[in-house]
The first five atom37 places (N, CA, C, CB, O) and aatype in JSON, in Angstrom:
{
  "aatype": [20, 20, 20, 20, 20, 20, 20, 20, 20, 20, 20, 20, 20, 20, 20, 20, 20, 20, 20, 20, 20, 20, 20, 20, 20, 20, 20, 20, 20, 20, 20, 20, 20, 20, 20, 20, 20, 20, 20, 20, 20, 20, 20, 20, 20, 20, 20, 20, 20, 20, 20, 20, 20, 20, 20, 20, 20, 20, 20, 20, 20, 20, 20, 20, 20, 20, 20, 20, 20, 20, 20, 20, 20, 20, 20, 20, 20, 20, 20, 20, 20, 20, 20, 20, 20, 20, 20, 20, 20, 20],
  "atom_mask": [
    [1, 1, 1, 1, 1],
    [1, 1, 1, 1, 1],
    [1, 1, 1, 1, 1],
    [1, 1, 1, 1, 1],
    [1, 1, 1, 1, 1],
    [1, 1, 1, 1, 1],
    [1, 1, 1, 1, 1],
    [1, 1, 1, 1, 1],
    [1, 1, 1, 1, 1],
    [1, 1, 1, 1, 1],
    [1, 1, 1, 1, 1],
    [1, 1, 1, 1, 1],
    [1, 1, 1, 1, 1],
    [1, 1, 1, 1, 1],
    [1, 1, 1, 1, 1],
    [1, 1, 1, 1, 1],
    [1, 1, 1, 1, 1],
    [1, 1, 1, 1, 1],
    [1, 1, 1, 1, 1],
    [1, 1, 1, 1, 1],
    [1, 1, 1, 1, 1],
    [1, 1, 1, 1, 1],
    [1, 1, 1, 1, 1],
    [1, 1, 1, 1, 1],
    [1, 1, 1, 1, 1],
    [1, 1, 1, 1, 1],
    [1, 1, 1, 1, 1],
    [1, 1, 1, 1, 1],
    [1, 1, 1, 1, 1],
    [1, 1, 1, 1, 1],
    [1, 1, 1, 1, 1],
    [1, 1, 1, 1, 1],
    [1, 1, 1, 1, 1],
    [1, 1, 1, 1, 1],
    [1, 1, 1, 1, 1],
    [1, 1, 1, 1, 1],
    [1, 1, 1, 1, 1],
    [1, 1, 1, 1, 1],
    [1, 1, 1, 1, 1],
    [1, 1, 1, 1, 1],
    [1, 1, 1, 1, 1],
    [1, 1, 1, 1, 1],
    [1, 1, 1, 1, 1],
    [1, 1, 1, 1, 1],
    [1, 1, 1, 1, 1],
    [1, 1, 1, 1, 1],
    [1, 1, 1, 1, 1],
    [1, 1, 1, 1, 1],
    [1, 1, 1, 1, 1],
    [1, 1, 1, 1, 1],
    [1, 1, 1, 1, 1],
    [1, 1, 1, 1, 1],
    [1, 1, 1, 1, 1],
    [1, 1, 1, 1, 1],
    [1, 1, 1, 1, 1],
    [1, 1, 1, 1, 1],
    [1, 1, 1, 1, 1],
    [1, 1, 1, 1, 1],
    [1, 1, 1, 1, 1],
    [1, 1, 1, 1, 1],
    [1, 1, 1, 1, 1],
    [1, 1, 1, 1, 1],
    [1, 1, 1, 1, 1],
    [1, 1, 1, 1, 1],
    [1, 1, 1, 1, 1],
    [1, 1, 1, 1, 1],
    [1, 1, 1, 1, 1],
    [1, 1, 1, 1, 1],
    [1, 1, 1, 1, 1],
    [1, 1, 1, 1, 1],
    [1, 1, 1, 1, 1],
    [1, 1, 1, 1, 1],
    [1, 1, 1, 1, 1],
    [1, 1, 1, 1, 1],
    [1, 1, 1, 1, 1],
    [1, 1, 1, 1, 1],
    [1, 1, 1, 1, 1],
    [1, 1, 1, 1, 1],
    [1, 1, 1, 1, 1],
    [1, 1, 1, 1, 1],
    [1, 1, 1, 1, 1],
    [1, 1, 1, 1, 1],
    [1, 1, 1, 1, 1],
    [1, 1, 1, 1, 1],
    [1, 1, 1, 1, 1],
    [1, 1, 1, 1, 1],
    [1, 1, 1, 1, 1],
    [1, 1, 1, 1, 1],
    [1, 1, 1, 1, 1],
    [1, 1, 1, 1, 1]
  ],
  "atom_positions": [
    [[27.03, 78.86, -17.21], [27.21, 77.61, -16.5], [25.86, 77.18, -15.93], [28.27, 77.76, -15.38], [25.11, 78.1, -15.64]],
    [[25.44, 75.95, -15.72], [24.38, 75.09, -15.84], [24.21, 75.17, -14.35], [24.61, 73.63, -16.59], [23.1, 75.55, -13.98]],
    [[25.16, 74.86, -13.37], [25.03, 74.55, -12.06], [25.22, 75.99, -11.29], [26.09, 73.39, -11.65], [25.69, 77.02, -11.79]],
    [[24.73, 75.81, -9.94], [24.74, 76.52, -9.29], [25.3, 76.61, -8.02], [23.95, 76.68, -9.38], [25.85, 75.51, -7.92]],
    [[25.56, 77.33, -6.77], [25.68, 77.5, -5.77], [27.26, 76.85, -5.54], [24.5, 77.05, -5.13], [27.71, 76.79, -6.68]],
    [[28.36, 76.3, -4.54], [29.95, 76.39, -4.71], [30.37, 75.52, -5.73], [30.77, 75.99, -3.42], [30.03, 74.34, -5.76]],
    [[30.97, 75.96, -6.44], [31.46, 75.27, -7.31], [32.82, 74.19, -6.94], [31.69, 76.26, -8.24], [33.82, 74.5, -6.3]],
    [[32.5, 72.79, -7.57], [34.2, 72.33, -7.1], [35.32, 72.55, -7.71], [34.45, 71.04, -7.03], [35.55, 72.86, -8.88]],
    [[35.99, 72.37, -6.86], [37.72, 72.82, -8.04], [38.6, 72.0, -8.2], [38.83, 73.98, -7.56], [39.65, 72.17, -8.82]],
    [[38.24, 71.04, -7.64], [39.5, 70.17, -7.8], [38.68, 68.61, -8.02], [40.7, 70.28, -6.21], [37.48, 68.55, -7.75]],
    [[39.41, 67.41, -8.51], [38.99, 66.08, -8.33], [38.03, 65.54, -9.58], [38.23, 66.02, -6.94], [38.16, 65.77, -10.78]],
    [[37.09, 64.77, -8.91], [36.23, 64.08, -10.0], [35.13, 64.88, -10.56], [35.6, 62.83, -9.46], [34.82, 64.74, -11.74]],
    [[34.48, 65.77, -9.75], [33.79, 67.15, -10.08], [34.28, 67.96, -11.39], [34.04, 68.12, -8.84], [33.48, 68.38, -12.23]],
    [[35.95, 68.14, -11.47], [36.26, 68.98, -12.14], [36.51, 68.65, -13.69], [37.19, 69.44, -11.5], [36.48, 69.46, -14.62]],
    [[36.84, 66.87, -13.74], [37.0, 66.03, -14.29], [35.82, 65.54, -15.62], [37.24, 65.31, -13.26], [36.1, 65.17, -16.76]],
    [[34.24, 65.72, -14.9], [33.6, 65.77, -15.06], [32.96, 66.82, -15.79], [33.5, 65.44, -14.38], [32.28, 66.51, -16.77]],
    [[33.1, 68.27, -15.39], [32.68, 69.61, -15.64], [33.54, 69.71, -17.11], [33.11, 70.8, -14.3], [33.13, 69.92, -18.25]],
    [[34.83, 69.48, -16.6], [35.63, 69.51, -18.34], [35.15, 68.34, -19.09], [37.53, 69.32, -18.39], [34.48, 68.86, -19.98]],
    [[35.1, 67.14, -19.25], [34.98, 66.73, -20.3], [33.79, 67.27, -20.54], [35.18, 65.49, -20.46], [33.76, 67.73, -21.68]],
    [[32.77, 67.42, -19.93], [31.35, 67.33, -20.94], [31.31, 69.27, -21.19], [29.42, 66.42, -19.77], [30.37, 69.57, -21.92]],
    [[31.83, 70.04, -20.88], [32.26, 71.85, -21.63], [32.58, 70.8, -22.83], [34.07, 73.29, -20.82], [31.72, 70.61, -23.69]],
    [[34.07, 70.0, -22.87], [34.99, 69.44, -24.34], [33.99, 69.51, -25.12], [35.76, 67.82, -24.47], [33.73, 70.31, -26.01]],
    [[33.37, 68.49, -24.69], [31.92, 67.89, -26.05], [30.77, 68.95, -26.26], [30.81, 66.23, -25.41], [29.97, 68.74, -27.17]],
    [[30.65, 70.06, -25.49], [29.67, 71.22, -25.56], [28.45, 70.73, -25.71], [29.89, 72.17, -26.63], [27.54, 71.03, -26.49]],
    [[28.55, 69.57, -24.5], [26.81, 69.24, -24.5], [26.34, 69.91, -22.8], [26.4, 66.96, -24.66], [27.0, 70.21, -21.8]],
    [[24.99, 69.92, -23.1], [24.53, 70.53, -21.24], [24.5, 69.59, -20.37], [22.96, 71.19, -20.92], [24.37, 68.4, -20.66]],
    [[24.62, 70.03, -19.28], [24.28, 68.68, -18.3], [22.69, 67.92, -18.29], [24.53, 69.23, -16.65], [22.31, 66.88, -17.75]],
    [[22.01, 68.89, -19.08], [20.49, 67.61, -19.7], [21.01, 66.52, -20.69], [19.01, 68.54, -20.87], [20.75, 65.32, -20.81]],
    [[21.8, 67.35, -21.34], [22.13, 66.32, -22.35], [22.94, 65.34, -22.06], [22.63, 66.8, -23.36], [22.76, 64.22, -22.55]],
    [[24.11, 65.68, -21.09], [24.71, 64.59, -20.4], [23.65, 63.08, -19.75], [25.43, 65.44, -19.17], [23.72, 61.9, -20.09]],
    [[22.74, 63.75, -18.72], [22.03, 63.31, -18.08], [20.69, 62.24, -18.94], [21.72, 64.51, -17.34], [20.29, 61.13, -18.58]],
    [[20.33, 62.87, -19.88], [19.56, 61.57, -20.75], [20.38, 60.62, -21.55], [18.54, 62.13, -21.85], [19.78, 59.68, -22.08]],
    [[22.04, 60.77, -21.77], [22.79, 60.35, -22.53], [23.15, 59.05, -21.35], [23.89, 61.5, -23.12], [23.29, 57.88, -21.72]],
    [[23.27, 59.45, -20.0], [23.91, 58.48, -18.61], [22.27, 57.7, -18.28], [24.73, 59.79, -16.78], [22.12, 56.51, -18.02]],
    [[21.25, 58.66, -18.36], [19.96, 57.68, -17.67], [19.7, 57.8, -16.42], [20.13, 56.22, -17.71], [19.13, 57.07, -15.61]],
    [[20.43, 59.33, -16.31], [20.19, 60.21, -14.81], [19.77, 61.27, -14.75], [21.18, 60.49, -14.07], [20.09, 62.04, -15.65]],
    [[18.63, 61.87, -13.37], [18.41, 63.25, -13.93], [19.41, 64.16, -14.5], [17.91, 63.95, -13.02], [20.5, 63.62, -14.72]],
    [[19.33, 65.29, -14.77], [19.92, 66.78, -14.44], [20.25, 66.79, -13.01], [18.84, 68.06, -14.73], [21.4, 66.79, -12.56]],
    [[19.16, 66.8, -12.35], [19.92, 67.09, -10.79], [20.96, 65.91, -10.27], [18.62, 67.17, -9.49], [21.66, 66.13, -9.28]],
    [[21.01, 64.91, -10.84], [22.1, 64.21, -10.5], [23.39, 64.56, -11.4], [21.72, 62.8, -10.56], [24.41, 64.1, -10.88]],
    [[23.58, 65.13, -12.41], [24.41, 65.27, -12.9], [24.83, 66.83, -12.23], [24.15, 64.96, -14.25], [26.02, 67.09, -12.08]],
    [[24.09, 67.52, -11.96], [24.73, 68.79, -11.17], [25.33, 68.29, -9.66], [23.42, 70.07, -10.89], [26.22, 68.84, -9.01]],
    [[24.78, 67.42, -9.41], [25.59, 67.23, -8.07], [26.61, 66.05, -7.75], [24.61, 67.1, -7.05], [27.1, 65.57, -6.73]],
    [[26.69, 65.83, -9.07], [28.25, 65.29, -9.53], [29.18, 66.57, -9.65], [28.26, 64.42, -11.18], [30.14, 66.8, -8.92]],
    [[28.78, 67.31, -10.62], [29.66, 68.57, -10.93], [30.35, 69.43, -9.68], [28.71, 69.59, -11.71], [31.4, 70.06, -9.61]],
    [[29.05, 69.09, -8.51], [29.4, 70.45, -7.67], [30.09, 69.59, -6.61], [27.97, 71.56, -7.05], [30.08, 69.92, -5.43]],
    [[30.72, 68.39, -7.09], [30.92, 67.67, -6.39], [30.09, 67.28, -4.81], [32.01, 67.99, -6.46], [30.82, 67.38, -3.81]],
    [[28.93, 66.94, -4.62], [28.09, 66.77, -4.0], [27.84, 64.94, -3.13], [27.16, 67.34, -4.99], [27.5, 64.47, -2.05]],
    [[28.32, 64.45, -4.56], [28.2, 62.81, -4.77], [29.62, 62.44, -4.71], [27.46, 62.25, -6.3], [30.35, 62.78, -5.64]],
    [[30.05, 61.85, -3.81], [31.06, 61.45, -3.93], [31.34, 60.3, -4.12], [31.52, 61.75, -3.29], [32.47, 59.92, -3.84]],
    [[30.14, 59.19, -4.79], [30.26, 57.69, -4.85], [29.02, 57.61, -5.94], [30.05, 56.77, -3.21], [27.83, 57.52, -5.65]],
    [[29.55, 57.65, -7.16], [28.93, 57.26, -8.06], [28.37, 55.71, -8.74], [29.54, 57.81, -8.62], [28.86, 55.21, -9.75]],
    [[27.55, 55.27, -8.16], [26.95, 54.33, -8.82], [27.94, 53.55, -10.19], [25.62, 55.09, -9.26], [27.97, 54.17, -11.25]],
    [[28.63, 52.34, -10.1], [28.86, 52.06, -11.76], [28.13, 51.78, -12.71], [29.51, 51.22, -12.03], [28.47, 51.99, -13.87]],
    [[26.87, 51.2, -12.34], [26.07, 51.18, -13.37], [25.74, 53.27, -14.25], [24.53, 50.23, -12.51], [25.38, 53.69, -15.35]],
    [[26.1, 53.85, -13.05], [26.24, 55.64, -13.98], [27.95, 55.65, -14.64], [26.07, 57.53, -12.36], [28.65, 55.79, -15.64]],
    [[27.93, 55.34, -13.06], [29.9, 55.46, -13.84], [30.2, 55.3, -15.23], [31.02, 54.16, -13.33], [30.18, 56.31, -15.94]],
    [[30.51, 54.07, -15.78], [30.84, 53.41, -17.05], [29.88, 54.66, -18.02], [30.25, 51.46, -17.13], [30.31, 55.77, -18.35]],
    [[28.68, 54.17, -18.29], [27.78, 55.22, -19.35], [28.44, 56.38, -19.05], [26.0, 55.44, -19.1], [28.8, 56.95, -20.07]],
    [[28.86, 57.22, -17.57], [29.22, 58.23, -17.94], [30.63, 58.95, -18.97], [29.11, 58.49, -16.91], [30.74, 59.84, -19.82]],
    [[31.5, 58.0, -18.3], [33.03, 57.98, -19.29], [32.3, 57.8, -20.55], [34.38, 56.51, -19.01], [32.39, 58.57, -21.51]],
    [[31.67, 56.88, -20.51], [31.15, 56.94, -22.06], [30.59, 58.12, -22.56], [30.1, 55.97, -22.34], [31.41, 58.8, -23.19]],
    [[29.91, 58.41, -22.52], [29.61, 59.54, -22.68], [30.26, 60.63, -22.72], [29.02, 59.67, -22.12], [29.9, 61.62, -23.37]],
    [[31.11, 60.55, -22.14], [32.23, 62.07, -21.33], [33.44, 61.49, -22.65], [33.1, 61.82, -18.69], [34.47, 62.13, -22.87]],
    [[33.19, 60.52, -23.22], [34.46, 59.75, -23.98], [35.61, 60.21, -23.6], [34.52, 59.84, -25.47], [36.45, 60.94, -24.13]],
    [[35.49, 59.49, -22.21], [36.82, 59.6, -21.38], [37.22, 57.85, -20.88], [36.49, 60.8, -19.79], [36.38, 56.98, -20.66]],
    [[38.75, 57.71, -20.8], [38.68, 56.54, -20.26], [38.18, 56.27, -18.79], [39.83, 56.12, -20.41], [38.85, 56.84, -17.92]],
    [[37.02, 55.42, -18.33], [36.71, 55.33, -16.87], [37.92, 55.45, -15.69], [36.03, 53.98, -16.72], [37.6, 55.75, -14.55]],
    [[39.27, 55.2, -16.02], [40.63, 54.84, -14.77], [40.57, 56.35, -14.69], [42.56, 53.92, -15.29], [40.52, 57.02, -13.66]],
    [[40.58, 56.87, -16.18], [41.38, 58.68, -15.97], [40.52, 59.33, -15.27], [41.64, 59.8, -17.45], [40.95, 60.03, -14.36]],
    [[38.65, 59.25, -15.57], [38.05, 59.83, -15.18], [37.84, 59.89, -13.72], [37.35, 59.67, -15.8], [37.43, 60.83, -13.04]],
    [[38.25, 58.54, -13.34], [38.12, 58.49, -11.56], [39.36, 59.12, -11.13], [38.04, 56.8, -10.77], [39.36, 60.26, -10.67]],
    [[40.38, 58.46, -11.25], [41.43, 59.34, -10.73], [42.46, 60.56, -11.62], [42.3, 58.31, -10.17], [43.53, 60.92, -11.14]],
    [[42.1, 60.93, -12.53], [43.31, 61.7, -13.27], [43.73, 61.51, -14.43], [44.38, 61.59, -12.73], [43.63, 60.44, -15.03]],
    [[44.15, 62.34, -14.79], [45.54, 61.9, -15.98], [46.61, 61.47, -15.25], [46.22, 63.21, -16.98], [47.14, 61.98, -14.26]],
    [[46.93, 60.25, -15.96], [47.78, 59.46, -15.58], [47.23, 57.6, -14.92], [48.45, 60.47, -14.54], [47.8, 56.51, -14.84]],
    [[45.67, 58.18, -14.56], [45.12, 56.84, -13.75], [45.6, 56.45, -12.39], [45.42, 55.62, -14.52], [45.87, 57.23, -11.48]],
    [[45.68, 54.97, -12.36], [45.92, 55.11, -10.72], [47.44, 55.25, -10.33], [45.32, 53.71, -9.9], [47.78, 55.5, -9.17]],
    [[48.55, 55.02, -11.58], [49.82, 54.94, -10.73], [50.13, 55.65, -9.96], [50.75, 54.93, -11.2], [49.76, 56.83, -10.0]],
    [[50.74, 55.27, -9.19], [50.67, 55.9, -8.17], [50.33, 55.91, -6.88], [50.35, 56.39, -8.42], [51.01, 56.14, -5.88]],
    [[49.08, 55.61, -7.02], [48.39, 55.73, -6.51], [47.8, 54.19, -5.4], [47.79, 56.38, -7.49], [48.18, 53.07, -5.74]],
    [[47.17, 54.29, -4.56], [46.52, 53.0, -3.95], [45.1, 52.66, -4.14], [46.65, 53.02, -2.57], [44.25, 53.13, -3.38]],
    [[44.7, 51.63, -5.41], [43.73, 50.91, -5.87], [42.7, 51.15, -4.74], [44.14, 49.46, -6.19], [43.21, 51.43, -3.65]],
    [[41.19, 51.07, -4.8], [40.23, 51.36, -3.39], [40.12, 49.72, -3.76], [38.46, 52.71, -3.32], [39.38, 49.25, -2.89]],
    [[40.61, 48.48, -4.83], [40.52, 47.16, -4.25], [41.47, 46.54, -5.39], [38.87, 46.47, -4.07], [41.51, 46.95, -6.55]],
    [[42.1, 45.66, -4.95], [42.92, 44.71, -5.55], [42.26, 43.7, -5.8], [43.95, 44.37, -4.9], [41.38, 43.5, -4.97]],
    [[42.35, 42.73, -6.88], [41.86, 41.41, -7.49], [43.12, 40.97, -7.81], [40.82, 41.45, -8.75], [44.03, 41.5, -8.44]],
    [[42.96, 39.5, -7.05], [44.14, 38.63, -7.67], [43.94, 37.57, -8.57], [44.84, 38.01, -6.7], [42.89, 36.93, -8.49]],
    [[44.33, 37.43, -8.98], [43.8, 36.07, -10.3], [44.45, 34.92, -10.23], [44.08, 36.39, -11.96], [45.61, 34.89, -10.65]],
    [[43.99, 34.01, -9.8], [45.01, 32.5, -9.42], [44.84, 32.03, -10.35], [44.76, 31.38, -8.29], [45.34, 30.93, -10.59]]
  ]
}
């Protein structure tokens, strides 16, 4: 394993850590693939960052070829759940 010191176990950390093991790339390789260091991609993992940039966000699902809803909140996405913003469309 790439990262070091507590590991996270639960959430967007973990979310993260699995898809990119799936694809068996390193977190360098993640990280020139998003247009972020290594050390930012480890402290996504170790869950460190808890507010990811979207301009990383998006490239990262991409990358992670995960859908962005699942990757923030889960399998399943947000049902359930309470949106952090609603848009209404008149």
């Amino acid at each position: 394993m790439e990262n070091s010191g507590k590991l996270c176990t639960n959430g967007l950390c973990v979310r993260i850590t699995t898809a990119r093991n799936r694809l068996g790339i390193s977190q360098t390789q993640l990280s020139k693939m998003v247009g972020v260091s290594k050390g930012a991609v480890s402290q996504w993992e170790l869950g460190h960052t808890k507010d990811i940039k979207s301009r990383f966000f998006f490239p990262l699902a991409d990358a992670l070829q995960v859908d962005p809803v699942e990757l923030f909140y889960g399998e399943g996405g947000w049902v359930g759940k309470t949106p952090h913003c609603v848009v209404q469309i008149k």
